[in-house]
PDB file of C-alpha atoms in Angstrom:
ATOM      1  CA  UNK A  17     -31.338 -67.575  59.425  1.00 48.00           C
ATOM      2  CA  UNK A  18     -26.841 -67.791  58.948  1.00 47.00           C
ATOM      3  CA  UNK A  19     -24.993 -66.629  62.375  1.00 47.00           C
ATOM      4  CA  UNK A  20     -22.984 -63.688  62.106  1.00 46.00           C
ATOM      5  CA  UNK A  21     -19.988 -65.675  61.651  1.00 44.00           C
ATOM      6  CA  UNK A  22     -21.888 -66.915  58.344  1.00 42.00           C
ATOM      7  CA  UNK A  23     -22.483 -63.474  57.703  1.00 48.00           C
ATOM      8  CA  UNK A  24     -18.606 -62.161  58.061  1.00 46.00           C
ATOM      9  CA  UNK A  25     -16.959 -64.862  56.064  1.00 43.00           C
ATOM     10  CA  UNK A  26     -19.629 -63.966  52.919  1.00 47.00           C
ATOM     11  CA  UNK A  27     -18.365 -60.803  52.651  1.00 43.00           C
ATOM     12  CA  UNK A  28     -15.017 -61.762  52.887  1.00 45.00           C
ATOM     13  CA  UNK A  29     -15.367 -63.524  49.680  1.00 48.00           C
ATOM     14  CA  UNK A  30     -17.630 -61.096  48.090  1.00 44.00           C
ATOM     15  CA  UNK A  31     -14.401 -58.561  48.440  1.00 46.00           C
ATOM     16  CA  UNK A  32     -11.962 -60.939  48.067  1.00 51.00           C
ATOM     17  CA  UNK A  33     -14.036 -62.025  43.986  1.00 49.00           C
ATOM     18  CA  UNK A  34     -14.393 -58.173  43.142  1.00 44.00           C
ATOM     19  CA  UNK A  35     -10.641 -57.482  43.616  1.00 48.00           C
ATOM     20  CA  UNK A  36     -10.073 -60.405  41.456  1.00 48.00           C
ATOM     21  CA  UNK A  37     -11.971 -59.645  38.889  1.00 47.00           C
ATOM     22  CA  UNK A  38     -10.715 -55.614  38.951  1.00 51.00           C
ATOM     23  CA  UNK A  39     -13.352 -54.381  41.129  1.00 48.00           C
ATOM     24  CA  UNK A  40     -10.735 -51.183  40.671  1.00 47.00           C
ATOM     25  CA  UNK A  41     -11.502 -51.442  36.892  1.00 46.00           C
ATOM     26  CA  UNK A  42     -13.840 -47.995  36.861  1.00 46.00           C
ATOM     27  CA  UNK A  43     -11.382 -45.683  37.539  1.00 52.00           C
ATOM     28  CA  UNK A  44      -8.696 -46.727  34.683  1.00 49.00           C
ATOM     29  CA  UNK A  45     -10.712 -44.925  32.158  1.00 53.00           C
ATOM     30  CA  UNK A  46     -10.364 -41.435  34.263  1.00 51.00           C
ATOM     31  CA  UNK A  47      -6.546 -42.236  34.542  1.00 54.00           C
ATOM     32  CA  UNK A  48      -6.642 -42.917  30.450  1.00 50.00           C
ATOM     33  CA  UNK A  49      -8.838 -39.657  29.864  1.00 52.00           C
ATOM     34  CA  UNK A  50      -6.282 -37.969  31.985  1.00 51.00           C
ATOM     35  CA  UNK A  51      -3.454 -38.778  30.941  1.00 50.00           C
ATOM     36  CA  UNK A  52      -5.024 -38.569  26.658  1.00 51.00           C
ATOM     37  CA  UNK A  53      -5.453 -34.842  27.930  1.00 50.00           C
ATOM     38  CA  UNK A  54      -1.717 -34.511  29.836  1.00 50.00           C
ATOM     39  CA  UNK A  55      -0.417 -35.467  25.936  1.00 49.00           C
ATOM     40  CA  UNK A  56      -2.372 -33.145  24.669  1.00 48.00           C
ATOM     41  CA  UNK A  57      -1.382 -30.546  26.754  1.00 53.00           C
ATOM     42  CA  UNK A  58       2.207 -31.128  26.325  1.00 52.00           C
ATOM     43  CA  UNK A  59       2.290 -30.341  22.605  1.00 55.00           C
ATOM     44  CA  UNK A  60       3.919 -27.923  20.898  1.00 50.00           C
ATOM     45  CA  UNK A  61       0.940 -24.883  20.085  1.00 51.00           C
ATOM     46  CA  UNK A  62       0.286 -24.596  15.882  1.00 52.00           C
ATOM     47  CA  UNK A  63       0.508 -21.264  14.676  1.00 45.00           C
ATOM     48  CA  UNK A  64      -2.520 -20.367  11.760  1.00 51.00           C
ATOM     49  CA  UNK A  65      -0.929 -17.298   9.325  1.00 48.00           C
ATOM     50  CA  UNK A  66      -3.411 -14.853  10.063  1.00 49.00           C
ATOM     51  CA  UNK A  67      -4.231 -12.985   6.169  1.00 50.00           C
ATOM     52  CA  UNK A  68      -3.737  -9.245   6.574  1.00 52.00           C
ATOM     53  CA  UNK A  69      -6.136  -7.399   4.410  1.00 51.00           C
ATOM     54  CA  UNK A  70      -4.439  -4.073   5.038  1.00 56.00           C
ATOM     55  CA  UNK A  71      -1.309  -5.438   3.667  1.00 60.00           C
ATOM     56  CA  UNK A  72      -2.453  -5.566  -0.537  1.00 78.00           C
ATOM     57  CA  UNK A  73      -4.604  -2.262   0.057  1.00 90.00           C
ATOM     58  CA  UNK A  74      -3.143   0.439  -1.763  1.00 95.00           C
ATOM     59  CA  UNK A  75      -3.393   3.448   0.394  1.00 95.00           C
ATOM     60  CA  UNK A  76      -1.923   7.089   0.445  1.00 95.00           C
ATOM     61  CA  UNK A  77       0.801   9.165   1.031  1.00 95.00           C
ATOM     62  CA  UNK A  78       1.724  12.831   0.980  1.00 96.00           C
ATOM     63  CA  UNK A  79       4.749  14.067  -0.248  1.00 96.00           C
ATOM     64  CA  UNK A  80       5.733  17.906  -0.166  1.00 98.00           C
ATOM     65  CA  UNK A  81       6.895  20.355  -3.857  1.00 98.00           C
ATOM     66  CA  UNK A  82       6.584  23.536  -1.897  1.00 96.00           C
ATOM     67  CA  UNK A  83       9.743  25.952  -2.022  1.00 89.00           C
ATOM     68  CA  UNK A  84      10.465  25.277   1.380  1.00 92.00           C
ATOM     69  CA  UNK A  85      10.615  21.820   1.024  1.00 96.00           C
ATOM     70  CA  UNK A  86      12.722  20.958  -2.229  1.00 97.00           C
ATOM     71  CA  UNK A  87      17.049  22.294  -3.316  1.00 97.00           C
ATOM     72  CA  UNK A  88      17.625  24.124  -6.456  1.00 97.00           C
ATOM     73  CA  UNK A  89      19.816  21.817  -7.740  1.00 97.00           C
ATOM     74  CA  UNK A  90      20.554  23.027 -11.192  1.00 96.00           C
ATOM     75  CA  UNK A  91      20.223  25.955 -13.288  1.00 97.00           C
ATOM     76  CA  UNK A  92      20.490  27.102 -17.064  1.00 94.00           C
ATOM     77  CA  UNK A  93      22.178  30.328 -17.181  1.00 90.00           C
ATOM     78  CA  UNK A  94      21.345  30.443 -21.218  1.00 90.00           C
ATOM     79  CA  UNK A  95      17.692  29.355 -20.625  1.00 90.00           C
ATOM     80  CA  UNK A  96      16.750  30.074 -16.960  1.00 91.00           C
ATOM     81  CA  UNK A  97      15.782  26.890 -16.446  1.00 95.00           C
ATOM     82  CA  UNK A  98      16.054  25.142 -12.850  1.00 97.00           C
ATOM     83  CA  UNK A  99      15.635  21.371 -11.502  1.00 98.00           C
ATOM     84  CA  UNK A 100      14.473  21.733  -8.421  1.00 98.00           C
ATOM     85  CA  UNK A 101      15.191  18.392  -5.545  1.00 98.00           C
ATOM     86  CA  UNK A 102      12.192  17.258  -3.498  1.00 98.00           C
ATOM     87  CA  UNK A 103      11.215  15.346  -1.110  1.00 96.00           C
ATOM     88  CA  UNK A 104      10.467  11.517  -2.780  1.00 95.00           C
ATOM     89  CA  UNK A 105       9.123   8.108  -1.344  1.00 94.00           C
ATOM     90  CA  UNK A 106      10.498   4.400  -1.237  1.00 93.00           C
ATOM     91  CA  UNK A 107      14.064   5.326  -2.774  1.00 93.00           C
ATOM     92  CA  UNK A 108      12.417   7.477  -5.099  1.00 96.00           C
ATOM     93  CA  UNK A 109      13.877  10.255  -5.650  1.00 97.00           C
ATOM     94  CA  UNK A 110      11.518  13.687  -7.429  1.00 98.00           C
ATOM     95  CA  UNK A 111      13.191  16.340  -9.956  1.00 98.00           C
ATOM     96  CA  UNK A 112      11.302  19.369 -10.717  1.00 98.00           C
ATOM     97  CA  UNK A 113      11.894  20.925 -13.793  1.00 98.00           C
ATOM     98  CA  UNK A 114      11.841  24.500 -14.617  1.00 97.00           C
ATOM     99  CA  UNK A 115      11.533  25.400 -18.063  1.00 96.00           C
ATOM    100  CA  UNK A 116      10.039  28.241 -20.750  1.00 94.00           C
ATOM    101  CA  UNK A 117       7.733  28.811 -17.644  1.00 95.00           C
ATOM    102  CA  UNK A 118       6.238  24.938 -17.929  1.00 97.00           C
ATOM    103  CA  UNK A 119       6.596  22.272 -15.066  1.00 98.00           C
ATOM    104  CA  UNK A 120       7.669  18.502 -14.820  1.00 98.00           C
ATOM    105  CA  UNK A 121       8.286  15.753 -13.460  1.00 98.00           C
ATOM    106  CA  UNK A 122      10.973  13.272 -12.704  1.00 98.00           C
ATOM    107  CA  UNK A 123      11.401  10.454 -10.764  1.00 98.00           C
ATOM    108  CA  UNK A 124      14.874   8.842 -10.551  1.00 97.00           C
ATOM    109  CA  UNK A 125      13.862   4.917  -9.503  1.00 96.00           C
ATOM    110  CA  UNK A 126      16.176   3.526  -6.402  1.00 94.00           C
ATOM    111  CA  UNK A 127      18.370   1.769  -9.498  1.00 95.00           C
ATOM    112  CA  UNK A 128      19.186   5.448 -10.749  1.00 95.00           C
ATOM    113  CA  UNK A 129      17.504   5.416 -13.538  1.00 96.00           C
ATOM    114  CA  UNK A 130      15.611   8.466 -14.314  1.00 96.00           C
ATOM    115  CA  UNK A 131      12.123   8.130 -15.523  1.00 97.00           C
ATOM    116  CA  UNK A 132      10.456  10.912 -17.058  1.00 97.00           C
ATOM    117  CA  UNK A 133       7.127  12.385 -16.826  1.00 97.00           C
ATOM    118  CA  UNK A 134       6.448  14.778 -19.461  1.00 97.00           C
ATOM    119  CA  UNK A 135       3.763  16.568 -18.482  1.00 98.00           C
ATOM    120  CA  UNK A 136       4.467  19.741 -20.296  1.00 96.00           C
ATOM    121  CA  UNK A 137       3.948  17.129 -23.164  1.00 95.00           C
ATOM    122  CA  UNK A 138       1.426  14.580 -22.294  1.00 96.00           C
ATOM    123  CA  UNK A 139      -0.874  17.157 -19.726  1.00 97.00           C
ATOM    124  CA  UNK A 140      -0.726  20.456 -21.937  1.00 96.00           C
ATOM    125  CA  UNK A 141       2.009  21.999 -23.501  1.00 95.00           C
ATOM    126  CA  UNK A 142       0.802  25.831 -22.351  1.00 96.00           C
ATOM    127  CA  UNK A 143       2.671  27.262 -19.475  1.00 96.00           C
ATOM    128  CA  UNK A 144       2.113  25.635 -16.583  1.00 97.00           C
ATOM    129  CA  UNK A 145       2.781  25.313 -12.515  1.00 97.00           C
ATOM    130  CA  UNK A 146       2.538  22.418  -9.891  1.00 98.00           C
ATOM    131  CA  UNK A 147       0.320  22.169  -6.853  1.00 97.00           C
ATOM    132  CA  UNK A 148       2.254  22.209  -3.328  1.00 97.00           C
ATOM    133  CA  UNK A 149       2.279  18.235  -2.892  1.00 97.00           C
ATOM    134  CA  UNK A 150       2.657  14.994  -4.966  1.00 98.00           C
ATOM    135  CA  UNK A 151      -0.204  12.102  -3.461  1.00 98.00           C
ATOM    136  CA  UNK A 152       1.862   8.857  -3.573  1.00 97.00           C
ATOM    137  CA  UNK A 153      -0.448   5.673  -3.928  1.00 97.00           C
ATOM    138  CA  UNK A 154       1.404   2.670  -1.987  1.00 96.00           C
ATOM    139  CA  UNK A 155       1.377  -0.725  -0.807  1.00 92.00           C
ATOM    140  CA  UNK A 156       2.695  -1.878   1.872  1.00 84.00           C
ATOM    141  CA  UNK A 157       4.206  -0.764   5.680  1.00 79.00           C
ATOM    142  CA  UNK A 158       6.886   1.322   6.743  1.00 74.00           C
ATOM    143  CA  UNK A 159       9.973   0.797   5.161  1.00 70.00           C
ATOM    144  CA  UNK A 160       8.851  -1.969   2.658  1.00 72.00           C
ATOM    145  CA  UNK A 161       5.954   0.511   1.701  1.00 83.00           C
ATOM    146  CA  UNK A 162       6.079   0.051  -2.409  1.00 89.00           C
ATOM    147  CA  UNK A 163       4.599   3.341  -4.266  1.00 95.00           C
ATOM    148  CA  UNK A 164       2.986   2.519  -7.367  1.00 97.00           C
ATOM    149  CA  UNK A 165       1.210   5.461  -8.693  1.00 98.00           C
ATOM    150  CA  UNK A 166       1.112   8.920  -7.504  1.00 97.00           C
ATOM    151  CA  UNK A 167      -1.805  12.141  -8.795  1.00 98.00           C
ATOM    152  CA  UNK A 168       0.062  15.362  -9.348  1.00 98.00           C
ATOM    153  CA  UNK A 169      -1.824  18.541  -9.686  1.00 98.00           C
ATOM    154  CA  UNK A 170      -0.786  21.042 -12.684  1.00 98.00           C
ATOM    155  CA  UNK A 171      -2.166  24.325 -13.631  1.00 97.00           C
ATOM    156  CA  UNK A 172      -2.623  25.364 -16.918  1.00 97.00           C
ATOM    157  CA  UNK A 173      -2.899  28.757 -18.288  1.00 96.00           C
ATOM    158  CA  UNK A 174      -4.134  27.750 -22.162  1.00 94.00           C
ATOM    159  CA  UNK A 175      -6.452  31.237 -22.570  1.00 90.00           C
ATOM    160  CA  UNK A 176      -4.365  33.140 -24.499  1.00 87.00           C
ATOM    161  CA  UNK A 177      -7.121  35.116 -24.359  1.00 90.00           C
ATOM    162  CA  UNK A 178      -7.622  35.433 -20.426  1.00 92.00           C
ATOM    163  CA  UNK A 179      -3.647  34.315 -19.207  1.00 85.00           C
ATOM    164  CA  UNK A 180      -5.124  34.638 -15.724  1.00 90.00           C
ATOM    165  CA  UNK A 181      -6.996  32.247 -16.232  1.00 94.00           C
ATOM    166  CA  UNK A 182      -5.992  28.992 -14.830  1.00 96.00           C
ATOM    167  CA  UNK A 183      -7.493  24.378 -16.073  1.00 97.00           C
ATOM    168  CA  UNK A 184      -6.347  22.089 -13.629  1.00 97.00           C
ATOM    169  CA  UNK A 185      -5.762  18.813 -14.468  1.00 98.00           C
ATOM    170  CA  UNK A 186      -4.982  15.610 -12.296  1.00 98.00           C
ATOM    171  CA  UNK A 187      -2.078  13.787 -13.607  1.00 98.00           C
ATOM    172  CA  UNK A 188      -2.085  10.321 -12.712  1.00 98.00           C
ATOM    173  CA  UNK A 189       0.725   8.054 -13.604  1.00 98.00           C
ATOM    174  CA  UNK A 190       2.172   4.918 -12.607  1.00 98.00           C
ATOM    175  CA  UNK A 191       4.848   4.166 -10.842  1.00 97.00           C
ATOM    176  CA  UNK A 192       7.789   1.171 -10.886  1.00 94.00           C
ATOM    177  CA  UNK A 193      10.992  -0.902 -11.944  1.00 87.00           C
ATOM    178  CA  UNK A 194       9.495  -1.406 -15.063  1.00 88.00           C
ATOM    179  CA  UNK A 195       9.410   2.551 -15.388  1.00 93.00           C
ATOM    180  CA  UNK A 196       6.784   5.381 -14.436  1.00 97.00           C
ATOM    181  CA  UNK A 197       4.679   7.772 -16.846  1.00 97.00           C
ATOM    182  CA  UNK A 198       1.055   9.494 -17.506  1.00 98.00           C
ATOM    183  CA  UNK A 199      -1.686   7.086 -17.832  1.00 98.00           C
ATOM    184  CA  UNK A 200      -4.320   9.331 -17.093  1.00 98.00           C
ATOM    185  CA  UNK A 201      -5.660  13.113 -17.796  1.00 98.00           C
ATOM    186  CA  UNK A 202      -8.074  14.523 -15.593  1.00 98.00           C
ATOM    187  CA  UNK A 203     -10.246  17.632 -15.429  1.00 96.00           C
ATOM    188  CA  UNK A 204     -11.193  19.991 -12.809  1.00 93.00           C
ATOM    189  CA  UNK A 205     -15.108  18.264 -13.276  1.00 96.00           C
ATOM    190  CA  UNK A 206     -13.057  14.727 -11.623  1.00 97.00           C
ATOM    191  CA  UNK A 207     -14.549  13.522  -8.077  1.00 98.00           C
ATOM    192  CA  UNK A 208     -12.153  12.567  -5.648  1.00 97.00           C
ATOM    193  CA  UNK A 209     -13.179   8.855  -5.904  1.00 97.00           C
ATOM    194  CA  UNK A 210     -12.805   9.313  -9.819  1.00 98.00           C
ATOM    195  CA  UNK A 211      -8.685  10.520  -9.128  1.00 98.00           C
ATOM    196  CA  UNK A 212      -8.144   7.581  -6.418  1.00 98.00           C
ATOM    197  CA  UNK A 213      -9.763   5.164  -8.805  1.00 97.00           C
ATOM    198  CA  UNK A 214      -7.631   6.238 -12.191  1.00 98.00           C
ATOM    199  CA  UNK A 215      -4.821   5.428  -9.442  1.00 98.00           C
ATOM    200  CA  UNK A 216      -6.124   2.669  -8.314  1.00 97.00           C
ATOM    201  CA  UNK A 217      -6.228   0.817 -11.549  1.00 96.00           C
ATOM    202  CA  UNK A 218      -2.442   2.894 -12.985  1.00 96.00           C
ATOM    203  CA  UNK A 219      -1.100   0.343 -10.010  1.00 96.00           C
ATOM    204  CA  UNK A 220      -3.331  -3.009  -9.844  1.00 95.00           C
ATOM    205  CA  UNK A 221      -2.991  -2.755 -13.955  1.00 93.00           C
ATOM    206  CA  UNK A 222       0.199  -1.197 -15.051  1.00 93.00           C
ATOM    207  CA  UNK A 223       1.482  -3.683 -17.299  1.00 91.00           C
ATOM    208  CA  UNK A 224      -1.713  -3.715 -19.082  1.00 92.00           C
ATOM    209  CA  UNK A 225      -2.204   0.825 -18.880  1.00 94.00           C
ATOM    210  CA  UNK A 226      -0.313   2.222 -21.807  1.00 95.00           C
ATOM    211  CA  UNK A 227       1.331   5.337 -21.503  1.00 96.00           C
ATOM    212  CA  UNK A 228       0.034   8.854 -22.200  1.00 95.00           C
ATOM    213  CA  UNK A 229       1.617   9.794 -25.466  1.00 89.00           C
ATOM    214  CA  UNK A 230       1.975  13.829 -25.776  1.00 81.00           C
ATOM    215  CA  UNK A 231      -0.331  15.553 -28.627  1.00 77.00           C
ATOM    216  CA  UNK A 232       1.554  14.980 -31.975  1.00 66.00           C
ATOM    217  CA  UNK A 233       4.045  11.876 -31.117  1.00 64.00           C
TER     218      UNK A 233
END
């Protein structure tokens, strides 16, 4: 049986051996992990762009053609024809033309170029009037909103036997810096969905969508 002195000597020797062999090594791994985590936390956050589908989606904005919203800018004393300026959108000015009881629209683009829609030829040559509003199909929001198509109601008196009879059409036009023109003529049987599809098609495929030509042209 060993004496207490020998046992204490043995324990002291074991402790010295552990210290020499790195007995504190088990603490090294947590310290290294903590250092790695701290380094990662110090890195600046990476900004990942989030796509915004709404920015590329066509939506409707309505402007007024009602009498109280427009200003008469020209009157022809000989023919009685007139031009009114009505609210526009996206830098476009709207000129409503009234001549010989027939109505049409000319857009004035942001660069000042005039873009006649010739509704009194492309939609009807009969006596006509326009609805009280323009529906624009635009892309983007705020000041960046860009009109790409519009929809306007044309009311025509096409029956000589019944002058009070009104035929309603929806004129769809593509709008853009390359020019604006009527692309679709839809009658009263067209559904709201069909009218919007025609307008969005004119907007999405503007370069490939032909302009309607007045009959006989």
